[in-house]
PDB file of N, CA and C in Angstrom:
ATOM      1  N   MET A  19     123.567  19.420 113.315  1.00  0.00           N
ATOM      2  CA  MET A  19     122.560  18.683 112.606  1.00  0.00           C
ATOM      3  C   MET A  19     121.283  18.588 113.441  1.00  0.00           C
ATOM      4  N   GLU A  20     121.420  18.418 114.742  1.00  0.00           N
ATOM      5  CA  GLU A  20     120.235  18.343 115.593  1.00  0.00           C
ATOM      6  C   GLU A  20     119.453  19.653 115.561  1.00  0.00           C
ATOM      7  N   PHE A  21     120.165  20.768 115.540  1.00  0.00           N
ATOM      8  CA  PHE A  21     119.510  22.075 115.464  1.00  0.00           C
ATOM      9  C   PHE A  21     118.771  22.227 114.139  1.00  0.00           C
ATOM     10  N   GLN A  22     119.357  21.732 113.079  1.00  0.00           N
ATOM     11  CA  GLN A  22     118.731  21.825 111.765  1.00  0.00           C
ATOM     12  C   GLN A  22     117.451  20.995 111.711  1.00  0.00           C
ATOM     13  N   PHE A  23     117.444  19.825 112.317  1.00  0.00           N
ATOM     14  CA  PHE A  23     116.219  19.030 112.343  1.00  0.00           C
ATOM     15  C   PHE A  23     115.124  19.745 113.112  1.00  0.00           C
ATOM     16  N   GLY A  24     115.478  20.444 114.172  1.00  0.00           N
ATOM     17  CA  GLY A  24     114.473  21.152 114.953  1.00  0.00           C
ATOM     18  C   GLY A  24     113.932  22.392 114.280  1.00  0.00           C
ATOM     19  N   THR A  25     114.765  23.080 113.508  1.00  0.00           N
ATOM     20  CA  THR A  25     114.317  24.337 112.904  1.00  0.00           C
ATOM     21  C   THR A  25     113.790  24.158 111.485  1.00  0.00           C
ATOM     22  N   ASN A  26     114.549  23.503 110.639  1.00  0.00           N
ATOM     23  CA  ASN A  26     114.157  23.390 109.234  1.00  0.00           C
ATOM     24  C   ASN A  26     113.170  22.261 108.975  1.00  0.00           C
ATOM     25  N   TRP A  27     113.289  21.186 109.728  1.00  0.00           N
ATOM     26  CA  TRP A  27     112.446  20.014 109.506  1.00  0.00           C
ATOM     27  C   TRP A  27     111.670  19.689 110.772  1.00  0.00           C
ATOM     28  N   SER A  28     110.980  20.678 111.308  1.00  0.00           N
ATOM     29  CA  SER A  28     110.300  20.475 112.589  1.00  0.00           C
ATOM     30  C   SER A  28     109.157  19.472 112.478  1.00  0.00           C
ATOM     31  N   TYR A  29     108.432  19.451 111.369  1.00  0.00           N
ATOM     32  CA  TYR A  29     107.356  18.472 111.229  1.00  0.00           C
ATOM     33  C   TYR A  29     107.929  17.062 111.134  1.00  0.00           C
ATOM     34  N   TYR A  30     109.025  16.910 110.412  1.00  0.00           N
ATOM     35  CA  TYR A  30     109.685  15.603 110.333  1.00  0.00           C
ATOM     36  C   TYR A  30     110.179  15.176 111.707  1.00  0.00           C
ATOM     37  N   SER A  31     110.718  16.106 112.484  1.00  0.00           N
ATOM     38  CA  SER A  31     111.182  15.788 113.835  1.00  0.00           C
ATOM     39  C   SER A  31     110.027  15.352 114.720  1.00  0.00           C
ATOM     40  N   HIS A  32     108.881  15.976 114.561  1.00  0.00           N
ATOM     41  CA  HIS A  32     107.707  15.564 115.335  1.00  0.00           C
ATOM     42  C   HIS A  32     107.239  14.175 114.909  1.00  0.00           C
ATOM     43  N   TYR A  33     107.325  13.893 113.635  1.00  0.00           N
ATOM     44  CA  TYR A  33     106.835  12.641 113.072  1.00  0.00           C
ATOM     45  C   TYR A  33     107.689  11.449 113.496  1.00  0.00           C
ATOM     46  N   VAL A  34     109.001  11.570 113.478  1.00  0.00           N
ATOM     47  CA  VAL A  34     109.892  10.442 113.765  1.00  0.00           C
ATOM     48  C   VAL A  34     110.787  10.685 114.978  1.00  0.00           C
ATOM     49  N   GLY A  35     110.488  11.687 115.779  1.00  0.00           N
ATOM     50  CA  GLY A  35     111.377  12.057 116.874  1.00  0.00           C
ATOM     51  C   GLY A  35     111.597  10.983 117.914  1.00  0.00           C
ATOM     52  N   ASP A  36     110.585  10.153 118.181  1.00  0.00           N
ATOM     53  CA  ASP A  36     110.746   9.107 119.192  1.00  0.00           C
ATOM     54  C   ASP A  36     111.787   8.074 118.786  1.00  0.00           C
ATOM     55  N   ILE A  37     111.908   7.811 117.505  1.00  0.00           N
ATOM     56  CA  ILE A  37     112.859   6.811 117.023  1.00  0.00           C
ATOM     57  C   ILE A  37     114.171   7.466 116.609  1.00  0.00           C
ATOM     58  N   PHE A  38     114.061   8.535 115.875  1.00  0.00           N
ATOM     59  CA  PHE A  38     115.216   9.188 115.272  1.00  0.00           C
ATOM     60  C   PHE A  38     116.028   9.983 116.287  1.00  0.00           C
ATOM     61  N   GLY A  39     115.401  10.385 117.388  1.00  0.00           N
ATOM     62  CA  GLY A  39     116.090  11.204 118.373  1.00  0.00           C
ATOM     63  C   GLY A  39     117.159  10.472 119.153  1.00  0.00           C
ATOM     64  N   ALA A  40     116.987   9.167 119.369  1.00  0.00           N
ATOM     65  CA  ALA A  40     117.952   8.412 120.173  1.00  0.00           C
ATOM     66  C   ALA A  40     119.350   8.379 119.556  1.00  0.00           C
ATOM     67  N   PRO A  41     119.517   7.996 118.284  1.00  0.00           N
ATOM     68  CA  PRO A  41     120.875   8.014 117.735  1.00  0.00           C
ATOM     69  C   PRO A  41     121.490   9.406 117.686  1.00  0.00           C
ATOM     70  N   LEU A  42     120.668  10.419 117.416  1.00  0.00           N
ATOM     71  CA  LEU A  42     121.218  11.773 117.375  1.00  0.00           C
ATOM     72  C   LEU A  42     121.586  12.276 118.762  1.00  0.00           C
ATOM     73  N   ALA A  43     120.825  11.884 119.778  1.00  0.00           N
ATOM     74  CA  ALA A  43     121.178  12.276 121.144  1.00  0.00           C
ATOM     75  C   ALA A  43     122.463  11.589 121.587  1.00  0.00           C
ATOM     76  N   ILE A  44     122.609  10.326 121.247  1.00  0.00           N
ATOM     77  CA  ILE A  44     123.845   9.608 121.584  1.00  0.00           C
ATOM     78  C   ILE A  44     125.030  10.252 120.875  1.00  0.00           C
ATOM     79  N   GLU A  45     124.836  10.613 119.617  1.00  0.00           N
ATOM     80  CA  GLU A  45     125.913  11.268 118.870  1.00  0.00           C
ATOM     81  C   GLU A  45     126.274  12.603 119.497  1.00  0.00           C
ATOM     82  N   GLY A  46     125.277  13.361 119.881  1.00  0.00           N
ATOM     83  CA  GLY A  46     125.545  14.670 120.461  1.00  0.00           C
ATOM     84  C   GLY A  46     126.175  14.602 121.832  1.00  0.00           C
ATOM     85  N   LEU A  47     125.707  13.690 122.652  1.00  0.00           N
ATOM     86  CA  LEU A  47     126.217  13.622 124.020  1.00  0.00           C
ATOM     87  C   LEU A  47     127.531  12.871 124.123  1.00  0.00           C
ATOM     88  N   MET A  48     127.655  11.769 123.421  1.00  0.00           N
ATOM     89  CA  MET A  48     128.830  10.934 123.586  1.00  0.00           C
ATOM     90  C   MET A  48     129.945  11.327 122.618  1.00  0.00           C
ATOM     91  N   ALA A  49     129.668  11.213 121.343  1.00  0.00           N
ATOM     92  CA  ALA A  49     130.734  11.364 120.356  1.00  0.00           C
ATOM     93  C   ALA A  49     131.168  12.810 120.181  1.00  0.00           C
ATOM     94  N   PHE A  50     130.229  13.739 120.084  1.00  0.00           N
ATOM     95  CA  PHE A  50     130.595  15.131 119.839  1.00  0.00           C
ATOM     96  C   PHE A  50     131.389  15.705 121.006  1.00  0.00           C
ATOM     97  N   PHE A  51     130.955  15.452 122.235  1.00  0.00           N
ATOM     98  CA  PHE A  51     131.681  15.996 123.377  1.00  0.00           C
ATOM     99  C   PHE A  51     133.037  15.328 123.547  1.00  0.00           C
ATOM    100  N   LEU A  52     133.122  14.032 123.271  1.00  0.00           N
ATOM    101  CA  LEU A  52     134.415  13.352 123.316  1.00  0.00           C
ATOM    102  C   LEU A  52     135.360  13.960 122.290  1.00  0.00           C
ATOM    103  N   GLU A  53     134.862  14.124 121.087  1.00  0.00           N
ATOM    104  CA  GLU A  53     135.693  14.671 120.015  1.00  0.00           C
ATOM    105  C   GLU A  53     136.108  16.109 120.296  1.00  0.00           C
ATOM    106  N   SER A  54     135.176  16.948 120.694  1.00  0.00           N
ATOM    107  CA  SER A  54     135.512  18.358 120.902  1.00  0.00           C
ATOM    108  C   SER A  54     136.429  18.556 122.103  1.00  0.00           C
ATOM    109  N   THR A  55     136.258  17.765 123.144  1.00  0.00           N
ATOM    110  CA  THR A  55     137.146  17.864 124.305  1.00  0.00           C
ATOM    111  C   THR A  55     138.579  17.531 123.929  1.00  0.00           C
ATOM    112  N   PHE A  56     138.750  16.443 123.205  1.00  0.00           N
ATOM    113  CA  PHE A  56     140.107  16.032 122.882  1.00  0.00           C
ATOM    114  C   PHE A  56     140.715  16.827 121.727  1.00  0.00           C
ATOM    115  N   VAL A  57     139.907  17.452 120.887  1.00  0.00           N
ATOM    116  CA  VAL A  57     140.464  18.389 119.900  1.00  0.00           C
ATOM    117  C   VAL A  57     141.040  19.598 120.628  1.00  0.00           C
ATOM    118  N   GLY A  58     140.339  20.060 121.672  1.00  0.00           N
ATOM    119  CA  GLY A  58     140.869  21.154 122.485  1.00  0.00           C
ATOM    120  C   GLY A  58     142.173  20.776 123.160  1.00  0.00           C
ATOM    121  N   LEU A  59     142.221  19.565 123.721  1.00  0.00           N
ATOM    122  CA  LEU A  59     143.474  19.106 124.329  1.00  0.00           C
ATOM    123  C   LEU A  59     144.576  18.948 123.280  1.00  0.00           C
ATOM    124  N   PHE A  60     144.207  18.517 122.101  1.00  0.00           N
ATOM    125  CA  PHE A  60     145.185  18.332 121.033  1.00  0.00           C
ATOM    126  C   PHE A  60     145.878  19.647 120.695  1.00  0.00           C
ATOM    127  N   PHE A  61     145.095  20.715 120.528  1.00  0.00           N
ATOM    128  CA  PHE A  61     145.685  21.989 120.129  1.00  0.00           C
ATOM    129  C   PHE A  61     146.266  22.774 121.294  1.00  0.00           C
ATOM    130  N   PHE A  62     145.544  22.856 122.401  1.00  0.00           N
ATOM    131  CA  PHE A  62     146.012  23.680 123.515  1.00  0.00           C
ATOM    132  C   PHE A  62     147.014  22.960 124.409  1.00  0.00           C
ATOM    133  N   GLY A  63     147.126  21.654 124.261  1.00  0.00           N
ATOM    134  CA  GLY A  63     148.113  20.920 125.030  1.00  0.00           C
ATOM    135  C   GLY A  63     149.346  20.569 124.238  1.00  0.00           C
ATOM    136  N   TRP A  64     149.540  21.243 123.119  1.00  0.00           N
ATOM    137  CA  TRP A  64     150.655  20.924 122.225  1.00  0.00           C
ATOM    138  C   TRP A  64     151.999  21.015 122.939  1.00  0.00           C
ATOM    139  N   ASP A  65     152.224  22.072 123.707  1.00  0.00           N
ATOM    140  CA  ASP A  65     153.498  22.238 124.413  1.00  0.00           C
ATOM    141  C   ASP A  65     153.447  21.717 125.840  1.00  0.00           C
ATOM    142  N   ARG A  66     152.278  21.333 126.320  1.00  0.00           N
ATOM    143  CA  ARG A  66     152.120  20.933 127.713  1.00  0.00           C
ATOM    144  C   ARG A  66     152.080  19.418 127.907  1.00  0.00           C
ATOM    145  N   LEU A  67     151.728  18.675 126.886  1.00  0.00           N
ATOM    146  CA  LEU A  67     151.610  17.224 126.999  1.00  0.00           C
ATOM    147  C   LEU A  67     152.870  16.548 126.478  1.00  0.00           C
ATOM    148  N   SER A  68     153.144  15.373 127.042  1.00  0.00           N
ATOM    149  CA  SER A  68     154.267  14.594 126.516  1.00  0.00           C
ATOM    150  C   SER A  68     153.864  13.981 125.173  1.00  0.00           C
ATOM    151  N   LYS A  69     154.829  13.391 124.498  1.00  0.00           N
ATOM    152  CA  LYS A  69     154.535  12.809 123.188  1.00  0.00           C
ATOM    153  C   LYS A  69     153.570  11.634 123.294  1.00  0.00           C
ATOM    154  N   VAL A  70     153.695  10.852 124.342  1.00  0.00           N
ATOM    155  CA  VAL A  70     152.789   9.713 124.532  1.00  0.00           C
ATOM    156  C   VAL A  70     151.380  10.205 124.836  1.00  0.00           C
ATOM    157  N   GLN A  71     151.266  11.212 125.687  1.00  0.00           N
ATOM    158  CA  GLN A  71     149.944  11.767 125.987  1.00  0.00           C
ATOM    159  C   GLN A  71     149.320  12.398 124.744  1.00  0.00           C
ATOM    160  N   HIS A  72     150.130  13.077 123.961  1.00  0.00           N
ATOM    161  CA  HIS A  72     149.624  13.700 122.743  1.00  0.00           C
ATOM    162  C   HIS A  72     149.165  12.642 121.739  1.00  0.00           C
ATOM    163  N   MET A  73     149.880  11.526 121.663  1.00  0.00           N
ATOM    164  CA  MET A  73     149.458  10.444 120.783  1.00  0.00           C
ATOM    165  C   MET A  73     148.135   9.840 121.265  1.00  0.00           C
ATOM    166  N   CYS A  74     147.975   9.675 122.575  1.00  0.00           N
ATOM    167  CA  CYS A  74     146.717   9.156 123.117  1.00  0.00           C
ATOM    168  C   CYS A  74     145.561  10.109 122.828  1.00  0.00           C
ATOM    169  N   VAL A  75     145.806  11.406 122.957  1.00  0.00           N
ATOM    170  CA  VAL A  75     144.777  12.400 122.642  1.00  0.00           C
ATOM    171  C   VAL A  75     144.419  12.328 121.158  1.00  0.00           C
ATOM    172  N   THR A  76     145.416  12.129 120.303  1.00  0.00           N
ATOM    173  CA  THR A  76     145.162  12.008 118.869  1.00  0.00           C
ATOM    174  C   THR A  76     144.276  10.809 118.572  1.00  0.00           C
ATOM    175  N   TRP A  77     144.549   9.678 119.218  1.00  0.00           N
ATOM    176  CA  TRP A  77     143.718   8.489 119.021  1.00  0.00           C
ATOM    177  C   TRP A  77     142.305   8.705 119.555  1.00  0.00           C
ATOM    178  N   LEU A  78     142.162   9.451 120.630  1.00  0.00           N
ATOM    179  CA  LEU A  78     140.828   9.722 121.163  1.00  0.00           C
ATOM    180  C   LEU A  78     140.045  10.682 120.272  1.00  0.00           C
ATOM    181  N   VAL A  79     140.730  11.611 119.619  1.00  0.00           N
ATOM    182  CA  VAL A  79     140.059  12.460 118.623  1.00  0.00           C
ATOM    183  C   VAL A  79     139.561  11.593 117.467  1.00  0.00           C
ATOM    184  N   ALA A  80     140.391  10.667 117.017  1.00  0.00           N
ATOM    185  CA  ALA A  80     139.978   9.772 115.929  1.00  0.00           C
ATOM    186  C   ALA A  80     138.812   8.887 116.362  1.00  0.00           C
ATOM    187  N   LEU A  81     138.834   8.401 117.598  1.00  0.00           N
ATOM    188  CA  LEU A  81     137.731   7.589 118.114  1.00  0.00           C
ATOM    189  C   LEU A  81     136.442   8.398 118.175  1.00  0.00           C
ATOM    190  N   GLY A  82     136.526   9.622 118.679  1.00  0.00           N
ATOM    191  CA  GLY A  82     135.344  10.478 118.738  1.00  0.00           C
ATOM    192  C   GLY A  82     134.787  10.790 117.367  1.00  0.00           C
ATOM    193  N   SER A  83     135.661  11.021 116.400  1.00  0.00           N
ATOM    194  CA  SER A  83     135.205  11.289 115.029  1.00  0.00           C
ATOM    195  C   SER A  83     134.509  10.071 114.429  1.00  0.00           C
ATOM    196  N   ASN A  84     135.067   8.899 114.673  1.00  0.00           N
ATOM    197  CA  ASN A  84     134.449   7.683 114.147  1.00  0.00           C
ATOM    198  C   ASN A  84     133.124   7.371 114.828  1.00  0.00           C
ATOM    199  N   LEU A  85     133.033   7.600 116.138  1.00  0.00           N
ATOM    200  CA  LEU A  85     131.759   7.393 116.829  1.00  0.00           C
ATOM    201  C   LEU A  85     130.707   8.377 116.338  1.00  0.00           C
ATOM    202  N   SER A  86     131.119   9.601 116.108  1.00  0.00           N
ATOM    203  CA  SER A  86     130.197  10.599 115.580  1.00  0.00           C
ATOM    204  C   SER A  86     129.686  10.181 114.205  1.00  0.00           C
ATOM    205  N   ALA A  87     130.580   9.743 113.349  1.00  0.00           N
ATOM    206  CA  ALA A  87     130.177   9.286 112.015  1.00  0.00           C
ATOM    207  C   ALA A  87     129.283   8.058 112.103  1.00  0.00           C
ATOM    208  N   LEU A  88     129.572   7.152 113.034  1.00  0.00           N
ATOM    209  CA  LEU A  88     128.760   5.949 113.194  1.00  0.00           C
ATOM    210  C   LEU A  88     127.314   6.291 113.516  1.00  0.00           C
ATOM    211  N   TRP A  89     127.093   7.157 114.505  1.00  0.00           N
ATOM    212  CA  TRP A  89     125.722   7.460 114.908  1.00  0.00           C
ATOM    213  C   TRP A  89     124.990   8.290 113.865  1.00  0.00           C
ATOM    214  N   ILE A  90     125.704   9.134 113.136  1.00  0.00           N
ATOM    215  CA  ILE A  90     125.068   9.868 112.040  1.00  0.00           C
ATOM    216  C   ILE A  90     124.669   8.905 110.927  1.00  0.00           C
ATOM    217  N   LEU A  91     125.520   7.928 110.632  1.00  0.00           N
ATOM    218  CA  LEU A  91     125.183   6.943 109.608  1.00  0.00           C
ATOM    219  C   LEU A  91     124.057   6.015 110.048  1.00  0.00           C
ATOM    220  N   VAL A  92     123.980   5.706 111.349  1.00  0.00           N
ATOM    221  CA  VAL A  92     122.851   4.917 111.856  1.00  0.00           C
ATOM    222  C   VAL A  92     121.550   5.673 111.639  1.00  0.00           C
ATOM    223  N   ALA A  93     121.541   6.951 111.978  1.00  0.00           N
ATOM    224  CA  ALA A  93     120.337   7.764 111.781  1.00  0.00           C
ATOM    225  C   ALA A  93     120.003   7.889 110.297  1.00  0.00           C
ATOM    226  N   ASN A  94     121.001   8.101 109.460  1.00  0.00           N
ATOM    227  CA  ASN A  94     120.768   8.213 108.025  1.00  0.00           C
ATOM    228  C   ASN A  94     120.292   6.887 107.442  1.00  0.00           C
ATOM    229  N   GLY A  95     120.863   5.787 107.898  1.00  0.00           N
ATOM    230  CA  GLY A  95     120.421   4.479 107.425  1.00  0.00           C
ATOM    231  C   GLY A  95     118.970   4.210 107.773  1.00  0.00           C
ATOM    232  N   TRP A  96     118.553   4.631 108.955  1.00  0.00           N
ATOM    233  CA  TRP A  96     117.151   4.443 109.325  1.00  0.00           C
ATOM    234  C   TRP A  96     116.249   5.328 108.471  1.00  0.00           C
ATOM    235  N   MET A  97     116.704   6.539 108.149  1.00  0.00           N
ATOM    236  CA  MET A  97     115.883   7.402 107.295  1.00  0.00           C
ATOM    237  C   MET A  97     115.696   6.788 105.913  1.00  0.00           C
ATOM    238  N   GLN A  98     116.708   6.105 105.399  1.00  0.00           N
ATOM    239  CA  GLN A  98     116.618   5.517 104.072  1.00  0.00           C
ATOM    240  C   GLN A  98     115.765   4.250 104.047  1.00  0.00           C
ATOM    241  N   ASN A  99     115.786   3.482 105.154  1.00  0.00           N
ATOM    242  CA  ASN A  99     115.057   2.218 105.216  1.00  0.00           C
ATOM    243  C   ASN A  99     114.513   2.031 106.628  1.00  0.00           C
ATOM    244  N   PRO A 100     113.361   2.614 106.944  1.00  0.00           N
ATOM    245  CA  PRO A 100     112.850   2.586 108.327  1.00  0.00           C
ATOM    246  C   PRO A 100     112.217   1.251 108.713  1.00  0.00           C
ATOM    247  N   ILE A 101     113.064   0.289 109.033  1.00  0.00           N
ATOM    248  CA  ILE A 101     112.599  -1.035 109.443  1.00  0.00           C
ATOM    249  C   ILE A 101     112.216  -1.000 110.921  1.00  0.00           C
ATOM    250  N   ALA A 102     111.219  -1.805 111.281  1.00  0.00           N
ATOM    251  CA  ALA A 102     110.756  -1.990 112.662  1.00  0.00           C
ATOM    252  C   ALA A 102     110.075  -0.758 113.225  1.00  0.00           C
ATOM    253  N   ALA A 103     109.509   0.053 112.376  1.00  0.00           N
ATOM    254  CA  ALA A 103     108.754   1.211 112.834  1.00  0.00           C
ATOM    255  C   ALA A 103     107.382   1.191 112.171  1.00  0.00           C
ATOM    256  N   ASP A 104     106.371   1.469 112.960  1.00  0.00           N
ATOM    257  CA  ASP A 104     104.999   1.516 112.456  1.00  0.00           C
ATOM    258  C   ASP A 104     104.431   2.904 112.685  1.00  0.00           C
ATOM    259  N   PHE A 105     103.478   3.255 111.866  1.00  0.00           N
ATOM    260  CA  PHE A 105     102.816   4.543 112.001  1.00  0.00           C
ATOM    261  C   PHE A 105     101.623   4.393 112.930  1.00  0.00           C
ATOM    262  N   ASN A 106     101.541   5.248 113.945  1.00  0.00           N
ATOM    263  CA  ASN A 106     100.419   5.263 114.877  1.00  0.00           C
ATOM    264  C   ASN A 106      99.443   6.340 114.410  1.00  0.00           C
ATOM    265  N   PHE A 107      98.275   5.930 113.978  1.00  0.00           N
ATOM    266  CA  PHE A 107      97.309   6.879 113.425  1.00  0.00           C
ATOM    267  C   PHE A 107      96.652   7.733 114.501  1.00  0.00           C
ATOM    268  N   GLU A 108      96.688   7.297 115.762  1.00  0.00           N
ATOM    269  CA  GLU A 108      96.102   8.097 116.838  1.00  0.00           C
ATOM    270  C   GLU A 108      96.973   9.292 117.189  1.00  0.00           C
ATOM    271  N   THR A 109      98.274   9.066 117.259  1.00  0.00           N
ATOM    272  CA  THR A 109      99.188  10.153 117.617  1.00  0.00           C
ATOM    273  C   THR A 109      99.848  10.792 116.401  1.00  0.00           C
ATOM    274  N   MET A 110      99.660  10.181 115.221  1.00  0.00           N
ATOM    275  CA  MET A 110     100.276  10.654 113.972  1.00  0.00           C
ATOM    276  C   MET A 110     101.799  10.690 114.077  1.00  0.00           C
ATOM    277  N   ARG A 111     102.358   9.657 114.707  1.00  0.00           N
ATOM    278  CA  ARG A 111     103.807   9.564 114.873  1.00  0.00           C
ATOM    279  C   ARG A 111     104.259   8.148 114.584  1.00  0.00           C
ATOM    280  N   MET A 112     105.560   8.022 114.332  1.00  0.00           N
ATOM    281  CA  MET A 112     106.155   6.700 114.173  1.00  0.00           C
ATOM    282  C   MET A 112     106.412   6.119 115.552  1.00  0.00           C
ATOM    283  N   LYS A 113     106.342   4.795 115.668  1.00  0.00           N
ATOM    284  CA  LYS A 113     106.623   4.130 116.940  1.00  0.00           C
ATOM    285  C   LYS A 113     107.350   2.828 116.650  1.00  0.00           C
ATOM    286  N   TRP A 114     107.959   2.259 117.658  1.00  0.00           N
ATOM    287  CA  TRP A 114     108.659   0.984 117.526  1.00  0.00           C
ATOM    288  C   TRP A 114     107.676  -0.127 117.408  1.00  0.00           C
TER     289      TRP A 114
END
């Protein structure tokens, strides 16, 4: 999604990037890497992990998926109702 904002909606990214970039960066760095790391452990550790470890990995995949959805919904919610943001006519960008 971050790549799509940069390529397809580059003017929109320039316009709201200071505000909109933070939730997407948190989603990309925290939730996506957590989720993808533990999905790899889930599949490639199938025969190597104990049942308790595999259950913990499963819960961490679910946590990563929920965190990813949370930050995407935060960004989407702000797009639908941009509260606490003002337009700066000098820089032609949104600001806090």
